[in-house]
Coordinates of C-alpha atoms in Angstrom, one line a residue:
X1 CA 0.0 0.0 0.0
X2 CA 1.3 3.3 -1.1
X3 CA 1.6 6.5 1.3
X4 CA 1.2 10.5 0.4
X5 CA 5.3 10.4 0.7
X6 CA 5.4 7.4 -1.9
X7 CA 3.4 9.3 -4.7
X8 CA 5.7 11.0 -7.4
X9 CA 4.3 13.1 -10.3
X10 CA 5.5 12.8 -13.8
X11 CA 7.1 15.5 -16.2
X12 CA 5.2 14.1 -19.1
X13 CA 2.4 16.5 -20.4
X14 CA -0.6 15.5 -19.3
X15 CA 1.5 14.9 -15.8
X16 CA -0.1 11.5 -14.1
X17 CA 0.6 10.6 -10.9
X18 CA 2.7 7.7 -10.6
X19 CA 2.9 4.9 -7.8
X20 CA 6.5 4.4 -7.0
X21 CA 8.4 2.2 -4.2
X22 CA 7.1 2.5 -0.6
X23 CA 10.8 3.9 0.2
X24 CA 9.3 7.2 -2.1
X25 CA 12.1 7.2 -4.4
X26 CA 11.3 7.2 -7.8
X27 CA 11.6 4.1 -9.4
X28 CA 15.1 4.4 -11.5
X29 CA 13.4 7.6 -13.3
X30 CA 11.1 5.1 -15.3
X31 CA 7.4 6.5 -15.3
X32 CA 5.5 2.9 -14.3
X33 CA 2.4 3.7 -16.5
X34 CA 3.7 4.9 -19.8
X35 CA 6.6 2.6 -19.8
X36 CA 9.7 4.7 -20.6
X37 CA 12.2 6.8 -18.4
X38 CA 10.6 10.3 -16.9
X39 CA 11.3 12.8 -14.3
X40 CA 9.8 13.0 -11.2
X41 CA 8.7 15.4 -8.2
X42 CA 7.5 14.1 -5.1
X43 CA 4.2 15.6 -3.9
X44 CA 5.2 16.8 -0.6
X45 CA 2.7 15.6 2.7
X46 CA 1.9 19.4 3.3
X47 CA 0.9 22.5 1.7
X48 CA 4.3 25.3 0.8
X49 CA 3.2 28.7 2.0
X50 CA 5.1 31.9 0.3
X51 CA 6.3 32.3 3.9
X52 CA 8.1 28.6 3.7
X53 CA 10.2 30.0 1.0
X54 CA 11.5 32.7 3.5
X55 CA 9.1 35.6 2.4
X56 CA 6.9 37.0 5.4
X57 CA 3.9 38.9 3.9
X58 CA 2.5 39.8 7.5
X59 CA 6.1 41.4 8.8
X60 CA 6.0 43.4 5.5
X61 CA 2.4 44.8 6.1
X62 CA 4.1 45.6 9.3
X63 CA 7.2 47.5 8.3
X64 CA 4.8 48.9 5.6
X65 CA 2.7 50.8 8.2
X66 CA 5.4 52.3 10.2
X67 CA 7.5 53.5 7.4
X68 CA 3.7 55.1 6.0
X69 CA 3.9 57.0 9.5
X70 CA 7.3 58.1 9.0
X71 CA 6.5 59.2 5.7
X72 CA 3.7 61.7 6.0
X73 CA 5.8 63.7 8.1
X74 CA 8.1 64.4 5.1
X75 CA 5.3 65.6 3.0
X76 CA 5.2 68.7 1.3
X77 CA 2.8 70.8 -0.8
X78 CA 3.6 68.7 -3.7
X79 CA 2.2 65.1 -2.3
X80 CA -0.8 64.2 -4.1
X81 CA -1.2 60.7 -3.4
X82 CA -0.3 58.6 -0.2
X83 CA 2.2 56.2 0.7
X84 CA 0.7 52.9 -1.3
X85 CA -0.4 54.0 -4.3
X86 CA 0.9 52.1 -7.2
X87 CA 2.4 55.8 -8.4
X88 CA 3.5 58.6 -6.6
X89 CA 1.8 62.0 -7.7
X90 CA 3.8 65.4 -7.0
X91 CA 2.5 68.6 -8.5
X92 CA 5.1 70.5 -10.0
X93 CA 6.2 73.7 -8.7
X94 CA 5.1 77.3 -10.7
X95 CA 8.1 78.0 -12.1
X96 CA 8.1 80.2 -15.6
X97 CA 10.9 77.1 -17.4
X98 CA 11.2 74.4 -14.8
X99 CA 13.9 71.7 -15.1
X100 CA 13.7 68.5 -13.1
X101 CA 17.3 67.5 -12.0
X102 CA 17.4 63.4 -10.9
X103 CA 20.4 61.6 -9.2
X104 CA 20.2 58.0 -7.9
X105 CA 22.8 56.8 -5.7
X106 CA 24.1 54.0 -2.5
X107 CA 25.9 54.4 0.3
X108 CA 28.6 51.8 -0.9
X109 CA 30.0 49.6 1.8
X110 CA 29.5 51.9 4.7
X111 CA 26.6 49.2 5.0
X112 CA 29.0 46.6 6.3
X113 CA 30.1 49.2 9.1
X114 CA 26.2 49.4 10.0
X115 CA 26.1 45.4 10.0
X116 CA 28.7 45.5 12.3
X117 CA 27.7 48.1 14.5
X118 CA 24.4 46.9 14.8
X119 CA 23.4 50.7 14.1
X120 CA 21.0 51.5 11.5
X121 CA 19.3 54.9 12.1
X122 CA 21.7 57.0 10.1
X123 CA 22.5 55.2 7.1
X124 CA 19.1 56.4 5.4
X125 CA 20.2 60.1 6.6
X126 CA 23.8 59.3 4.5
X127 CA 21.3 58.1 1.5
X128 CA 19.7 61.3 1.5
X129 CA 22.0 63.9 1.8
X130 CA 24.4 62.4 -0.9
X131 CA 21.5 62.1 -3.1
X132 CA 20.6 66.0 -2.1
X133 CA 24.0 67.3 -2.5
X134 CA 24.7 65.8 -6.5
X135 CA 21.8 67.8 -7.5
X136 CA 21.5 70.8 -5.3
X137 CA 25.4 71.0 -6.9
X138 CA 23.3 72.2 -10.3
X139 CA 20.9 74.6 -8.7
X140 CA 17.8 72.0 -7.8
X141 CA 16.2 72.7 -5.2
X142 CA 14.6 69.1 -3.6
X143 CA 11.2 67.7 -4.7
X144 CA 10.9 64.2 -3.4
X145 CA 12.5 60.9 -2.8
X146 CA 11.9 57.3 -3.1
X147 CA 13.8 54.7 -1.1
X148 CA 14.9 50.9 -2.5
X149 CA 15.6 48.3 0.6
X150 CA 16.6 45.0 -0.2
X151 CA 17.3 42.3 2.1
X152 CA 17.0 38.4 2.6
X153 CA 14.8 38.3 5.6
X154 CA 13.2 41.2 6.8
X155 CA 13.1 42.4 10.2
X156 CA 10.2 45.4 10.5
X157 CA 12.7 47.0 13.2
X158 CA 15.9 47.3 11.2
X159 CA 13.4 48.4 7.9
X160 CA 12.0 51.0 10.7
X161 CA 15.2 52.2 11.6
X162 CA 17.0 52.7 8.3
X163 CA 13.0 54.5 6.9
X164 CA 13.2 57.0 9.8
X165 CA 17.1 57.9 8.8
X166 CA 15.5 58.6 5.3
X167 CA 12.6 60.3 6.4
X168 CA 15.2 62.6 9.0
X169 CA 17.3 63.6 5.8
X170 CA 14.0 64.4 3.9
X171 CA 12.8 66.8 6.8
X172 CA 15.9 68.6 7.1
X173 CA 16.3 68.8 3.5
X174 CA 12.2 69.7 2.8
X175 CA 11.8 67.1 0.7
X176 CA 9.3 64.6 0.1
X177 CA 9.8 60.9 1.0
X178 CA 6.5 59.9 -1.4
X179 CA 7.7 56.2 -2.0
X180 CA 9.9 53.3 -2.2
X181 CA 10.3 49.7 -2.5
X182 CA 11.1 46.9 0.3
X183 CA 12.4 43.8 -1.3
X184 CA 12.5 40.9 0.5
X185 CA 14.5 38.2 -1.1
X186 CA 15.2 34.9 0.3
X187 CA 18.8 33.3 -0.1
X188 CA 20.3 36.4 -2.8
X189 CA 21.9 38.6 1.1
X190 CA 23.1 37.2 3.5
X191 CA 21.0 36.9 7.1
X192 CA 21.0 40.4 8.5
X193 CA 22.3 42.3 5.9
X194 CA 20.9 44.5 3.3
X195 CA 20.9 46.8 0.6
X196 CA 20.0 50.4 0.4
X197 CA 19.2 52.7 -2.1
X198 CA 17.5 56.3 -3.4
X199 CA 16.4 58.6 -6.3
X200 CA 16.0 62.0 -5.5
X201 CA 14.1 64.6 -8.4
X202 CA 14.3 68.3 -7.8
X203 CA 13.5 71.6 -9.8
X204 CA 15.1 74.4 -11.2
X205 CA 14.3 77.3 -13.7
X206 CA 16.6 76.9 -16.7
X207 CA 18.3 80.3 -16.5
X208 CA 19.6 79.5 -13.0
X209 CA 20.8 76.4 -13.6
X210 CA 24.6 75.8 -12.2
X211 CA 26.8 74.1 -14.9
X212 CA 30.4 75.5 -14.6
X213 CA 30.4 77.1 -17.9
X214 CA 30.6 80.5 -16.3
X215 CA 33.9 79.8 -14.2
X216 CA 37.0 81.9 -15.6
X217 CA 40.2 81.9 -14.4
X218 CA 41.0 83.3 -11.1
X219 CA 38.0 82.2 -9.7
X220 CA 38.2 81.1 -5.8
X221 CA 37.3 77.6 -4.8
X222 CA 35.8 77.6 -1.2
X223 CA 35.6 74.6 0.7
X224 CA 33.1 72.9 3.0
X225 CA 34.6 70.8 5.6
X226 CA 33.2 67.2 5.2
X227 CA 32.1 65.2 8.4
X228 CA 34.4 62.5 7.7
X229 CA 34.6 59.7 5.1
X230 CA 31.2 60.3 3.5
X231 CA 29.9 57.4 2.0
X232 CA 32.8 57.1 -0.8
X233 CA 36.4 54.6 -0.1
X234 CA 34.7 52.0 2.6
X235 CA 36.2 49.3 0.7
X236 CA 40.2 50.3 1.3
X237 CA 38.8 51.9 4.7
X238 CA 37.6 48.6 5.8
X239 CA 40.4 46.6 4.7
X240 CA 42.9 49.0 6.7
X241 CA 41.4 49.2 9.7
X242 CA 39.6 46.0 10.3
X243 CA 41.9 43.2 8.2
X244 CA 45.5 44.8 8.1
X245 CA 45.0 47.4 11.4
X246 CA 42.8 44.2 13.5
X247 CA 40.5 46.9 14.8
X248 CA 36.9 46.3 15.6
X249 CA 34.5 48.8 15.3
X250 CA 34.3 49.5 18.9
X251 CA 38.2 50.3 18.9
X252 CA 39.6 53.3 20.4
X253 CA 41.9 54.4 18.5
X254 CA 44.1 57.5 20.0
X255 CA 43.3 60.3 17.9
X256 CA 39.8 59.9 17.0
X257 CA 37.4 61.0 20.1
X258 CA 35.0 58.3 19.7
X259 CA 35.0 54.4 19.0
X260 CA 35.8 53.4 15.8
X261 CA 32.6 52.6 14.5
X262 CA 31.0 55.5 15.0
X263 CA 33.5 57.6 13.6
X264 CA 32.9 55.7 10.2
X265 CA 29.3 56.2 10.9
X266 CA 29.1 60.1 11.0
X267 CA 26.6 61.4 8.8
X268 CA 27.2 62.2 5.6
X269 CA 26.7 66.2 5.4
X270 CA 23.6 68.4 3.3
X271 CA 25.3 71.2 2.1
X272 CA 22.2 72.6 0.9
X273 CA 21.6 75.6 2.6
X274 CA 25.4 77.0 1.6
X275 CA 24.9 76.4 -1.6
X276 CA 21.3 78.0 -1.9
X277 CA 22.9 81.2 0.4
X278 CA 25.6 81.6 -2.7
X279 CA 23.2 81.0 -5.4
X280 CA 20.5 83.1 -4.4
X281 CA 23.1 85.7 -4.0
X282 CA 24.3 85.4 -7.6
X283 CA 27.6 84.4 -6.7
X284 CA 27.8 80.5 -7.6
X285 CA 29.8 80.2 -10.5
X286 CA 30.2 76.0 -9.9
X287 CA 29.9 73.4 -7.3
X288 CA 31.5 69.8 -6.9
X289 CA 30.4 67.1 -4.5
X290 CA 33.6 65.7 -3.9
X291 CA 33.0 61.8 -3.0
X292 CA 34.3 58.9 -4.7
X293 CA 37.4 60.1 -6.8
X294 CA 38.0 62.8 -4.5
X295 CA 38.8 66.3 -5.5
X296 CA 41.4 65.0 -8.0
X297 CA 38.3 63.4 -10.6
X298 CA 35.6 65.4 -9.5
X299 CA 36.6 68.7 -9.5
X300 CA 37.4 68.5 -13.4
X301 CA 34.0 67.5 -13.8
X302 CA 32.3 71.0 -13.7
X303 CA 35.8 73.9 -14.8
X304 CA 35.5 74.7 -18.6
X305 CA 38.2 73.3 -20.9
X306 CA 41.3 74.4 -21.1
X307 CA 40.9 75.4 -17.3
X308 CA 42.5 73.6 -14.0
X309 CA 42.0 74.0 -10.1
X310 CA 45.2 75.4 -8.0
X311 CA 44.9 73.5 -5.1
X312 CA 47.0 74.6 -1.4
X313 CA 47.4 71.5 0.3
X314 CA 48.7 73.6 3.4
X315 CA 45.0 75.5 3.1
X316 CA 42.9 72.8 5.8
X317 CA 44.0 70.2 8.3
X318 CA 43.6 66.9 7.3
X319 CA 41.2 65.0 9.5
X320 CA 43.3 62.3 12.1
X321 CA 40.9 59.3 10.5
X322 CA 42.4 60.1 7.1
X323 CA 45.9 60.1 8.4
X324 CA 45.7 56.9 10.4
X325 CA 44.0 55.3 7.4
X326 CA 47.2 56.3 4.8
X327 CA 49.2 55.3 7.7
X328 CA 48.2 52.1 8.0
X329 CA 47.9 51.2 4.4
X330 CA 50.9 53.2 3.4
X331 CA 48.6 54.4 0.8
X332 CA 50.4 56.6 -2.0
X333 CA 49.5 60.3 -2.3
X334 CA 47.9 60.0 -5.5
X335 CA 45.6 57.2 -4.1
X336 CA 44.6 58.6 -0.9
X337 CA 43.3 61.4 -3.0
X338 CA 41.7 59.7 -5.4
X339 CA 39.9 57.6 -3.0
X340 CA 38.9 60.2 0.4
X341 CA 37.9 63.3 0.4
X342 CA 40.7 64.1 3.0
X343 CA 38.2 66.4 4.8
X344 CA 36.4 68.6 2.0
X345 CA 32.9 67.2 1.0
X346 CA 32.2 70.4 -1.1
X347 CA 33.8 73.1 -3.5
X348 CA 32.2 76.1 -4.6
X349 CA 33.3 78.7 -7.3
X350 CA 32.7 82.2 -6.5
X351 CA 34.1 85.0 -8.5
X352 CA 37.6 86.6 -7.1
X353 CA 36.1 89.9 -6.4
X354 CA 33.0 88.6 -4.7
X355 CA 35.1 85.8 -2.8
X356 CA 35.1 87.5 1.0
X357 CA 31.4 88.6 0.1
X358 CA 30.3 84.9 -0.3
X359 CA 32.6 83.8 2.6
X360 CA 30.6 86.3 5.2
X361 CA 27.3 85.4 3.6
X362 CA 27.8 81.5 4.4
X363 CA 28.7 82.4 7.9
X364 CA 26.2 85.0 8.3
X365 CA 23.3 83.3 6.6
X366 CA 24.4 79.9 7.5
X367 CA 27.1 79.7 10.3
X368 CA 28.3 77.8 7.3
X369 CA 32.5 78.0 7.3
X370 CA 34.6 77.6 4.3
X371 CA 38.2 77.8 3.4
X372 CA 39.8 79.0 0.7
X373 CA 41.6 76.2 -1.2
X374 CA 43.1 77.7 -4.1
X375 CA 41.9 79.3 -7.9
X376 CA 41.1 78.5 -10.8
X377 CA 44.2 78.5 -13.5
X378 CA 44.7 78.2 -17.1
X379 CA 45.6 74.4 -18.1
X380 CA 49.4 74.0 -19.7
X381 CA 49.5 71.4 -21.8
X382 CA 50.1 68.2 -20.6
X383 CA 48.9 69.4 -17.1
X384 CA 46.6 67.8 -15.0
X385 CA 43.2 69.1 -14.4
X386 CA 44.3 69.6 -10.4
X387 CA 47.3 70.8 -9.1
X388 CA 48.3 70.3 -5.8
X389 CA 50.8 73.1 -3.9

């Protein structure tokens, strides 16, 4: 007498279902009514839920409603729909020739320093404000945000956490977190891990867009001091301190002020409101997000051709983590430049007459310091785009 466990059903089209041994092995792969070698599956004693395969519908519904709460708190005038519509609606703003500048971006490995921290209430903040930053570089100001989260298993308190860092960088940043997607994907990340993601859209009217084209020669390049490593060079940063270096994360190493980890977790700075003081003022010629590549490739990407960046190395400190990282590593200048931003997480280009004008504004307006890093200079031939002094 056969059992449910001994029942086997055939690949052949119709599929039958075929008696096998009582062991419920298939017989050799031989289908026992048509008489010739087949496939088999084995019918299993009980019924497979979606959550058997690792995807919880019921802890989604659950991080679904407190990210919906976090959510309306970042909404604007713009929101026309609520969190759950299949599309997000947002009116555009009255503007005589609006643009819509876009930017999606990560936060890299800085993830894996999360993971390890066990701290995930300011990654979504990082997300943000790099996202706000590559397009407030061009003028935008920010419209609205959607989030991607992708993970293996998901656990409605980490998805909570990293949602209110998003929704914290969309308040401070007035800008809409209207939507987003939460993947949960069984067996493609590994158990408590996850990845993160975000697409920002602001506006713009065309004739104040920011593009670079108007920077001349002798124009001063103020910097904005960066919080520390941003969300660009993780990767070496990781392998320095925690393989070569055999730190952990709750290290204290002597010249940073707080535990490791939490030095590698520092936000990732909005520098928003200093660059809306400057262009509101008519003084913002250009302005560079300086993250991966440091100022060495992303500078370049906004002079004119035929134009380079003087830069005076002897102009800021370099921040201790920095140092201790090129220590460790013995990293070669050219790398450690290329990788870090060595303490600068923004350069703006105002005009040499109106520099110290735009250097009060920032810290009248603002409380917003800068430096001054160097000019602008004609390229020789041959000459790199930056040049360090």
């Amino acid at each position: 007498m056969f059992t449910r466990s001994s029942f086997w059903l055939c690949s052949a089209k119709p599929p039958l279902l075929c008696g096998v041994s009582t062991t419920g092995k298939p017989d050799r792969g031989f289908c026992v009514v048509r008489k010739r070698p087949c496939l088999y599956w084995n019918v299993p004693k009980d019924s497979i839920s979606y959550r058997d395969a690792g995807v919880d519908i019921d802890e989604a519904n659950r991080a679904v409603d407190d990210i919906k709460k976090l959510a309306r708190g970042t909404f604007t005038r713009g929101v026309l729909t609520e969190i759950g519509s299949f599309g997000a609606c947002f009116a555009m703003p009255r503007l005589k020739r609006p643009v819509l500048i876009s930017s999606v971006d990560g936060v890299g490995t800085k993830l894996k320093v999360a993971f390890l921290t066990g701290r995930h209430d300011s990654i979504g903040e990082d997300l943000v404000n790099h996202c706000v930053n590559d397009i407030a570089v061009q003028g935008a100001t920010p419209l609205f945000f959607l989030d991607y989260l992708a993970v293996g298993k998901l656990d409605a308190t980490i998805a909570r956490d990293v949602i209110a860092g998003i929704a914290r960088g969309c308040k401070t940043n007035q800008c809409a977190l209207i939507g987003g997607e939460t993947a949960e994907m069984p067996g493609l990340y590994t158990p408590g891990e996850y990845d993160l993601a975000g697409t920002i859209v602001g506006c713009v009217e065309k004739d104040e867009l920011v593009t670079g084209k108007s920077i001349e020669e002798g124009d001063v390049l103020l910097g904005m001091a960066s919080t520390g490593l941003h969300t660009n060079g993780y990767s070496l940063a990781r392998k320095l301190l925690f393989e070569i270096a055999g730190y952990t994360v709750d290290s204290m190493v002597e010249e940073l002020a707080l535990p490791l980890g939490q030095a590698l977790l520092q936000v990732h700075r909005s520098y928003l409101r200093a660059i809306q003081i400057l262009h509101k003022a008519k003084l913002l010629r250009g302005a560079a997000h300086i993250t991966g590549g440091g100022i060495t490739d992303n500078l370049p990407r906004i002079l004119p051709k035929g134009l380079a960046a003087s830069i005076d190395t002897s102009a800021w400190r370099v921040p201790p983590l920095f140092r201790i990282l090129q220590r460790i590593g013995n990293v070669p200048e050219d790398d450690w430049r290329r990788t870090f931003n060595l303490g600068i997480g923004m350069i703006l280009v105002v005009p040499e007459v109106e520099a110290s004008r735009a250097e009060k504004l920032l810290l009248q307006r603002g409380n917003e310091k800068s430096v001054r890093l160097g000019a602008v200079v004609r390229q020789k031939r041959g000459q790199e785009r930056v040049l360090y002094r």
